[in-house]
PDB file of C-alpha atoms and ligand atoms in Angstrom:
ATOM      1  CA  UNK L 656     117.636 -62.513 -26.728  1.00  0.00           C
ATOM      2  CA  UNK L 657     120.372 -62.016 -29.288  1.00  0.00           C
ATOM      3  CA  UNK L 658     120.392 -60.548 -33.055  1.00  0.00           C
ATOM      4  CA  UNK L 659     117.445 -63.544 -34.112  1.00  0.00           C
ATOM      5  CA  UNK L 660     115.332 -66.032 -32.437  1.00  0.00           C
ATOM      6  CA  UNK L 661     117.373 -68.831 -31.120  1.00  0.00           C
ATOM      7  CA  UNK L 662     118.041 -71.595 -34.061  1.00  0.00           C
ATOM      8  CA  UNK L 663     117.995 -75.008 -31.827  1.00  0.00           C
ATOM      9  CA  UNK L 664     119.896 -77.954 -33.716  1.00  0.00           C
ATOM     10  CA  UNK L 665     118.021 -81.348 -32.590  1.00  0.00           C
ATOM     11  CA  UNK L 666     119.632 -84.741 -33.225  1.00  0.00           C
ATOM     12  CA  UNK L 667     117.530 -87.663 -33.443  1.00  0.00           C
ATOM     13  CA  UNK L 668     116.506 -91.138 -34.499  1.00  0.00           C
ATOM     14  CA  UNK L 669     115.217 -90.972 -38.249  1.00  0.00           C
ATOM     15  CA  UNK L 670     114.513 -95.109 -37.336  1.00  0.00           C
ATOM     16  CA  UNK L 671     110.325 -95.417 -37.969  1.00  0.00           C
ATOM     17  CA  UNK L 672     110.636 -99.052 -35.460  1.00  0.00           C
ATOM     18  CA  UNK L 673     111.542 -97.526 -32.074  1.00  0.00           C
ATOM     19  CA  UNK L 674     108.500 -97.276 -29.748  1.00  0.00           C
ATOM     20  CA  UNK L 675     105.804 -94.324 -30.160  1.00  0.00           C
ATOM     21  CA  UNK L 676     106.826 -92.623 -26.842  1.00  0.00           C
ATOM     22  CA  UNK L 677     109.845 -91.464 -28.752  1.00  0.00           C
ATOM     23  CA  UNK L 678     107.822 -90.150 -31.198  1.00  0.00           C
ATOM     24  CA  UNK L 679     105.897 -88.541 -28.635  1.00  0.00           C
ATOM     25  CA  UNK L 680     108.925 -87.033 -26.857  1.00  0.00           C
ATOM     26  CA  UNK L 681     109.885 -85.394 -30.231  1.00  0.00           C
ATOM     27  CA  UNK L 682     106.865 -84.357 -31.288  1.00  0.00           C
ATOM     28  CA  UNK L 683     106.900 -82.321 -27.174  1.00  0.00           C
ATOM     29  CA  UNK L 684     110.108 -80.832 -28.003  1.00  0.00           C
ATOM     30  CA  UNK L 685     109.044 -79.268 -31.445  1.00  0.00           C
ATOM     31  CA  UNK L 686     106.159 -77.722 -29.287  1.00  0.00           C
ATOM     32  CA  UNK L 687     108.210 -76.759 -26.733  1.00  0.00           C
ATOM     33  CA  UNK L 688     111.014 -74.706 -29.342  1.00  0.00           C
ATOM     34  CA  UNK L 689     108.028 -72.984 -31.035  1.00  0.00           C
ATOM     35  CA  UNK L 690     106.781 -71.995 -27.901  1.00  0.00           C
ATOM     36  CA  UNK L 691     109.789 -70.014 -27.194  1.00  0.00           C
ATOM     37  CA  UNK L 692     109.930 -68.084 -30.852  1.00  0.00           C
ATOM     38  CA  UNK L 693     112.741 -70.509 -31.770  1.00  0.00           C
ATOM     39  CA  UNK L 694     113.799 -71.567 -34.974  1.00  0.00           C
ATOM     40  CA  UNK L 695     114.317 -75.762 -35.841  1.00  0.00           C
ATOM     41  CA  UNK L 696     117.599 -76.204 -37.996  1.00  0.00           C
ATOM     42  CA  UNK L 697     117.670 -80.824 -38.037  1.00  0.00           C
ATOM     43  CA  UNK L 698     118.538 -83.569 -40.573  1.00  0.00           C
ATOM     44  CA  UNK L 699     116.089 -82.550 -42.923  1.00  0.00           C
ATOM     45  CA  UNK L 700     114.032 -85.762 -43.132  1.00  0.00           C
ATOM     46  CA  UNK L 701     109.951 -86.072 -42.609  1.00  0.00           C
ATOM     47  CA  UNK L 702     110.118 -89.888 -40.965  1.00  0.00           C
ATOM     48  CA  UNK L 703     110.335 -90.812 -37.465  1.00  0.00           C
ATOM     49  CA  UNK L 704     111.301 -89.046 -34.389  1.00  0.00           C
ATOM     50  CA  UNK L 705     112.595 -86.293 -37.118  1.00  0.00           C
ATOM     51  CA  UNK L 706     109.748 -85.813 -39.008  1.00  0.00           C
ATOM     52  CA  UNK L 707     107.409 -85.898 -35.806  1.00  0.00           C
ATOM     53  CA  UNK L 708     109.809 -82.896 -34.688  1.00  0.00           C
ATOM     54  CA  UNK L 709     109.364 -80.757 -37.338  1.00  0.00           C
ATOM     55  CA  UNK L 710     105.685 -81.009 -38.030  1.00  0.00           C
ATOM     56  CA  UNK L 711     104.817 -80.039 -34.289  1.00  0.00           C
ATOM     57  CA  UNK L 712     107.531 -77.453 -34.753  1.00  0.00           C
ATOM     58  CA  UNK L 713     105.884 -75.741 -37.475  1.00  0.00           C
ATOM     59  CA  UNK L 714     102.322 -76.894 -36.014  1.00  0.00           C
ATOM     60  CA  UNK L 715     103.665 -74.341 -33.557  1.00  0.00           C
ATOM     61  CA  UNK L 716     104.587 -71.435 -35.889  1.00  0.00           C
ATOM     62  CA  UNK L 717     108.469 -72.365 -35.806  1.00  0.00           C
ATOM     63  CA  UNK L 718     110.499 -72.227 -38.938  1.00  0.00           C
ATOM     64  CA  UNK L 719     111.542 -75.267 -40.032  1.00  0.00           C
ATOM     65  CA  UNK L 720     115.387 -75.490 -41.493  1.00  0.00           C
ATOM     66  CA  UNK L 721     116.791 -79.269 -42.804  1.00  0.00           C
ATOM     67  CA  UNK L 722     119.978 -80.012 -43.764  1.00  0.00           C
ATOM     68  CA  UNK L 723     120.217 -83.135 -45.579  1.00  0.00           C
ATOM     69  CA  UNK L 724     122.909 -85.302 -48.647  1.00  0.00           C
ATOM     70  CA  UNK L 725     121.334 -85.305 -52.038  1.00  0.00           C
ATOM     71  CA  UNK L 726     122.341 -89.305 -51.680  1.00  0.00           C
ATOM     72  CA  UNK L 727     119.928 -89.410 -48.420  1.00  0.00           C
ATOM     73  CA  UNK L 728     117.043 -87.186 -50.069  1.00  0.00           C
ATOM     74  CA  UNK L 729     114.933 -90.540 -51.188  1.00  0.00           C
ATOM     75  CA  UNK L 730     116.104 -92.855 -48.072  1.00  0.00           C
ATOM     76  CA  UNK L 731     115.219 -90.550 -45.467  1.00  0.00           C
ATOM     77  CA  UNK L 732     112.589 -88.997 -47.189  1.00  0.00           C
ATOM     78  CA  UNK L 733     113.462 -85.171 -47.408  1.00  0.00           C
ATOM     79  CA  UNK L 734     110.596 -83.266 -45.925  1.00  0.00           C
ATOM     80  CA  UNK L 735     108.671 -81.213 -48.550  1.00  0.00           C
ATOM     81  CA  UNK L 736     107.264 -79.217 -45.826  1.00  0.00           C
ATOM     82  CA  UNK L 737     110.460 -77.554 -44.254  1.00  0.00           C
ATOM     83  CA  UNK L 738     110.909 -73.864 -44.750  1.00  0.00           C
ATOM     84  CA  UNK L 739     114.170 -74.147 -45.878  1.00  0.00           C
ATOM     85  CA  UNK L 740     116.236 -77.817 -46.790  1.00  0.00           C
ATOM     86  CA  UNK L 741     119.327 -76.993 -47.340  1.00  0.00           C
ATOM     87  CA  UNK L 742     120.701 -79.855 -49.492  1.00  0.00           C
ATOM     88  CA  UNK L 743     124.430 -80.888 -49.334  1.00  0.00           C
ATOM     89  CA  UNK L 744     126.801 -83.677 -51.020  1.00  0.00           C
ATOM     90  CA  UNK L 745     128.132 -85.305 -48.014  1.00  0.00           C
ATOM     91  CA  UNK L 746     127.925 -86.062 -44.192  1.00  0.00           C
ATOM     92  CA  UNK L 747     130.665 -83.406 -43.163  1.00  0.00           C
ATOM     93  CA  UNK L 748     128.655 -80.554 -45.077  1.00  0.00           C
ATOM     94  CA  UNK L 749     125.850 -81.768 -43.370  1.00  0.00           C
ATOM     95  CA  UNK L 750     126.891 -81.722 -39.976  1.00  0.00           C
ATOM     96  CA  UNK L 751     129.218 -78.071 -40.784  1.00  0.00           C
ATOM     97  CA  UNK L 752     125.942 -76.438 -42.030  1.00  0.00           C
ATOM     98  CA  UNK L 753     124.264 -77.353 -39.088  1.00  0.00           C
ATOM     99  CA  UNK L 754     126.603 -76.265 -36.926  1.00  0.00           C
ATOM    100  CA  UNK L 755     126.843 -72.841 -38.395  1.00  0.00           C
ATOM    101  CA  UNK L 756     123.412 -72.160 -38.367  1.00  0.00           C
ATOM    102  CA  UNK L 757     122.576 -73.287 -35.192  1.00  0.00           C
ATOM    103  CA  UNK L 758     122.846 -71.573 -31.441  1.00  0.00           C
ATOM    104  CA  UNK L 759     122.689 -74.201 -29.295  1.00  0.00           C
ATOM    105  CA  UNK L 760     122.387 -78.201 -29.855  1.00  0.00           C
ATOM    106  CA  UNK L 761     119.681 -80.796 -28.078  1.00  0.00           C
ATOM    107  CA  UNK L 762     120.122 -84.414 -28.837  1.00  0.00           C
ATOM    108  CA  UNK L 763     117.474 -86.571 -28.080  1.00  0.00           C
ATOM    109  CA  UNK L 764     117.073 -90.717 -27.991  1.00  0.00           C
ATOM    110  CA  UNK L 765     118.419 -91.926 -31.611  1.00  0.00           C
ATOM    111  CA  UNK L 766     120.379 -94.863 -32.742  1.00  0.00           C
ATOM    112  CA  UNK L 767     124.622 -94.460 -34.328  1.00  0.00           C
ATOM    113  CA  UNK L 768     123.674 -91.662 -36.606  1.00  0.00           C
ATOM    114  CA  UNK L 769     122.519 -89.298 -33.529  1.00  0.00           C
ATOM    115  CA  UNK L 770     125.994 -90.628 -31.258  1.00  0.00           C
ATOM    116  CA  UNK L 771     128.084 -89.725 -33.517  1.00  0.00           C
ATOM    117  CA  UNK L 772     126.309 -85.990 -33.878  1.00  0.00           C
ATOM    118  CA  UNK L 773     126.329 -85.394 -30.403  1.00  0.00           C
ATOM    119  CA  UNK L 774     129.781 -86.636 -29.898  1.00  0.00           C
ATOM    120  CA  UNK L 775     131.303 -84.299 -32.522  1.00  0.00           C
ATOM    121  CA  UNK L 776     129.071 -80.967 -30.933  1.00  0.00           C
ATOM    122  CA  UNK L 777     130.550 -82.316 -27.593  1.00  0.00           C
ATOM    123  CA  UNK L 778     134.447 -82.538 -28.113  1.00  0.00           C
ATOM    124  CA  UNK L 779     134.668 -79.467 -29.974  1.00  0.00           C
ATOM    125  CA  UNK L 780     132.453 -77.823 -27.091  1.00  0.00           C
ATOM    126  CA  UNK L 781     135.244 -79.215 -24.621  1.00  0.00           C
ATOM    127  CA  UNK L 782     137.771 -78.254 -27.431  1.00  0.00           C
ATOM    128  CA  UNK L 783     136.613 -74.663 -26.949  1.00  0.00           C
ATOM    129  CA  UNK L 784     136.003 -74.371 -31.000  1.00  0.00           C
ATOM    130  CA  UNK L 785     132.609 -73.394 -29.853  1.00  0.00           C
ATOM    131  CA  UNK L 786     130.947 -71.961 -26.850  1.00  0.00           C
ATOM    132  CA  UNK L 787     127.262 -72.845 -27.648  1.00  0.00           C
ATOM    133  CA  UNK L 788     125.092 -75.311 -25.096  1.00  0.00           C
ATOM    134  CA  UNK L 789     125.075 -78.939 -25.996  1.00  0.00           C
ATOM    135  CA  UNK L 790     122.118 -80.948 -24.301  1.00  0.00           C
ATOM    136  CA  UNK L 791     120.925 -84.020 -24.433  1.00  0.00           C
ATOM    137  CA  UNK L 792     117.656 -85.222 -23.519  1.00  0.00           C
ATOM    138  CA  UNK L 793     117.458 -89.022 -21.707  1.00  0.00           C
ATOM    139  CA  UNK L 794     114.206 -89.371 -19.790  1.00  0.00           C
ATOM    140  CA  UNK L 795     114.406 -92.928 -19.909  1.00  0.00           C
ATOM    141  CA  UNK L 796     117.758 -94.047 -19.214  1.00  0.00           C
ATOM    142  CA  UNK L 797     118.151 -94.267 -23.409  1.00  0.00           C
ATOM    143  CA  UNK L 798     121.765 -93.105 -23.104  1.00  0.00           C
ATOM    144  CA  UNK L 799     122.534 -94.183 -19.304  1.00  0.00           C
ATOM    145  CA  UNK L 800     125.174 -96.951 -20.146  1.00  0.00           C
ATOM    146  CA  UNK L 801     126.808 -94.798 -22.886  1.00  0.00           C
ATOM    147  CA  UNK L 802     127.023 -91.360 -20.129  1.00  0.00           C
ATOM    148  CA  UNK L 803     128.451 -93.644 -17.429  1.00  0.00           C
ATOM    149  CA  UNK L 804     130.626 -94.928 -19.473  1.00  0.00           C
ATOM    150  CA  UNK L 805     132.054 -91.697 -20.240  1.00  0.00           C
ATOM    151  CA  UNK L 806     131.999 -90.700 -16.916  1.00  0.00           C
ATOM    152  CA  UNK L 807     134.847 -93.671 -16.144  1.00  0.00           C
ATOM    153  CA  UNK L 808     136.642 -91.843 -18.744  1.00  0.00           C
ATOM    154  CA  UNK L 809     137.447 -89.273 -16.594  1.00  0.00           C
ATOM    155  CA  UNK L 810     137.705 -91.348 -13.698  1.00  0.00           C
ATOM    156  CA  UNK L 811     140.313 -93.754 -15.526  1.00  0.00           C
ATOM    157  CA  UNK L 812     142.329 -90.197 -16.578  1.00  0.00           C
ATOM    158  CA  UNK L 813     141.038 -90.327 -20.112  1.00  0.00           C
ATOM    159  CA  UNK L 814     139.736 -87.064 -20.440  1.00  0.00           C
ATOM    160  CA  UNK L 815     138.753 -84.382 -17.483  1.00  0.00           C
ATOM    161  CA  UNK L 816     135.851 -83.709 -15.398  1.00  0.00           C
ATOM    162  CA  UNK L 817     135.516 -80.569 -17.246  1.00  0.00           C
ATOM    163  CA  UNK L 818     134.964 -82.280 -20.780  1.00  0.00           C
ATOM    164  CA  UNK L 819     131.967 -84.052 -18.927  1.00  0.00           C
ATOM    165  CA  UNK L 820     130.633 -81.510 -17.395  1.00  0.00           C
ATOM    166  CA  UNK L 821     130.358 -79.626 -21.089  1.00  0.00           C
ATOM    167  CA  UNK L 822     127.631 -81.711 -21.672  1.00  0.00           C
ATOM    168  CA  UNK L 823     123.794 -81.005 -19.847  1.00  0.00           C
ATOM    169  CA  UNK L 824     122.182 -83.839 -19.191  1.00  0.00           C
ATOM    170  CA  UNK L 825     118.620 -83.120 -19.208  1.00  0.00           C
ATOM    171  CA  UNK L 826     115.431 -85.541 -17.697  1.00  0.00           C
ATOM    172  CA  UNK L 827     112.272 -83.174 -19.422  1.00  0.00           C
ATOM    173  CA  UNK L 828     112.060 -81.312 -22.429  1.00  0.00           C
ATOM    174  CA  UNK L 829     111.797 -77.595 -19.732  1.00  0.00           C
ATOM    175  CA  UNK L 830     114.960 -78.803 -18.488  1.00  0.00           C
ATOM    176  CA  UNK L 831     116.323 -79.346 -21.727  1.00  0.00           C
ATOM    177  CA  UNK L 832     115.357 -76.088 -23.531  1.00  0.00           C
ATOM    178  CA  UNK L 833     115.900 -74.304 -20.658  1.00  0.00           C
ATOM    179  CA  UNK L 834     119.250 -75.471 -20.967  1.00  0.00           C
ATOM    180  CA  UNK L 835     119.447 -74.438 -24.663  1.00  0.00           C
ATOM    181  CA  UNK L 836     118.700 -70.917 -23.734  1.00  0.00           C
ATOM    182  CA  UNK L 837     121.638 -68.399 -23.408  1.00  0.00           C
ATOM    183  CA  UNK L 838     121.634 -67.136 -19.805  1.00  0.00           C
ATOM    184  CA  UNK L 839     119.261 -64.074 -18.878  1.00  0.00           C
ATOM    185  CA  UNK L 840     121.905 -60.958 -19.561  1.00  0.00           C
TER     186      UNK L 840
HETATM  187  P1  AMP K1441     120.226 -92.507 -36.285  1.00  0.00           P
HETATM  188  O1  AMP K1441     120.429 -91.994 -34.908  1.00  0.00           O
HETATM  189  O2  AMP K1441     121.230 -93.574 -36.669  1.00  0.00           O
HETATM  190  O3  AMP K1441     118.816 -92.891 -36.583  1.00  0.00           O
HETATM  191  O4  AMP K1441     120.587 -91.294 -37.263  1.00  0.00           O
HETATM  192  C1  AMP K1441     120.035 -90.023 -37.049  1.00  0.00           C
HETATM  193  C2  AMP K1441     120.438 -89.101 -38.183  1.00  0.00           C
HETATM  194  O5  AMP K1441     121.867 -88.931 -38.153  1.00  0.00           O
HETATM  195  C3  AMP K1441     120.097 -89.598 -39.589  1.00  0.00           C
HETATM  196  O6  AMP K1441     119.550 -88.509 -40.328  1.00  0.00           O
HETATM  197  C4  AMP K1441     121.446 -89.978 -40.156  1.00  0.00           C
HETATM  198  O7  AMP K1441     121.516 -89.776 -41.551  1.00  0.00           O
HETATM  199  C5  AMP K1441     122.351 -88.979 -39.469  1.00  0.00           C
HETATM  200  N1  AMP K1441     123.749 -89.357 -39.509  1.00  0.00           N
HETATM  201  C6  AMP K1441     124.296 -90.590 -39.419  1.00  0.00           C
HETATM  202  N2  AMP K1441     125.640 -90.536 -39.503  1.00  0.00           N
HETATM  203  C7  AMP K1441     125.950 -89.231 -39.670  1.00  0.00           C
HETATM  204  C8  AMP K1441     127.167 -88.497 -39.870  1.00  0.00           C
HETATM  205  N3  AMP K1441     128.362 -89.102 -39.892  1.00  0.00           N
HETATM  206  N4  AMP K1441     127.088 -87.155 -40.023  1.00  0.00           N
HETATM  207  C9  AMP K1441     125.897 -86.530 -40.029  1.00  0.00           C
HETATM  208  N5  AMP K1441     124.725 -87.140 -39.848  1.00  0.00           N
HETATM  209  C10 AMP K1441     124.743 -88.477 -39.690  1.00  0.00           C
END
């Protein structure tokens, strides 16, 4: 592995209504990061499929690192617990500080907030502003509409095959960490 153990960036729902296998898959992927050694860098909030992330993260030995607005400390309920929360005036800082301090990016079932992550990791990917993996993780069919959708894109001559293919699309959380990992050197 490289100069520190790998800091994984995970996008997800921070809705508490969505069904518990969700929480369930979340709480499998924080297990799954900490066993590898790997660090958890994520929105910073202790509710939902985030907080069930981080707490089996940490259950698992990982450190815990949240980046979250001072206005979304009290609505998404900033989680005491995290190693380090990193707390930032807007959105953009947000999303920039978790960029910088992450190797590699895993988004997992979540509502607008999580799209719109996982959209911005992906073009600059395809951009080539970064070279770091960006996964997602759909073992349900959560995301199925949105992929094929933007699989016509590059059908209809909207973007190319190659932008696509920047993106893993991942079925279990193996596959998907696997994924995360840089390539055996
Ligand atoms: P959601 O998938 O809508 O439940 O949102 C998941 C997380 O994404 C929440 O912590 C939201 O605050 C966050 N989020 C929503 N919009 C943005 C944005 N523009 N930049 C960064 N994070 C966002």
């Amino acid at each position: 592995m490289g100069r520190h153990p790998l800091a994984l960036c995970v996008y997800c729902g921070s809705n508490d209504n969505v069904p518990r296998s969700y929480l369930d898959l979340a709480d499998d992927v924080g297990a799954g990061l900490a066993t590898r050694g790997w660090s958890l860098v994520w929105g910073g909030s202790s509710a939902a499929m985030m907080g069930a992330l981080a707490r089996s993260a940490r259950r698992g030995g990982a450190r815990t690192v949240g980046v979250i607005p001072q206005g979304l400390v009290n609505l998404e309920k900033a989680d005491p617990e995290a190693d380090d929360l990193v707390v930032v005036n807007t959105m953009r800082e947000r999303k920039r500080e978790m960029d910088e301090r992450a190797d590699a990016f895993l988004a997992l079932p979540g509502g607008l907030g999580t799209c719109e992550e996982l959209f911005e990791i992906w073009t600059s990917r395809y951009l080539n502003m970064h070279q770091k993996p960006v996964v997602v993780l759909d073992p349900d069919d959560h995301y199925a509409g949105l992929l094929e959708w933007c699989r016509e894109l590059a059908g209809r001559g909207f973007t190319s095959q190659a932008a696509i293919d920047a993106l893993v699309v991942a079925r279990t959380v193996d596959e998907a960490l696997d994924a995360c990992a840089p390539p055996p050197s």
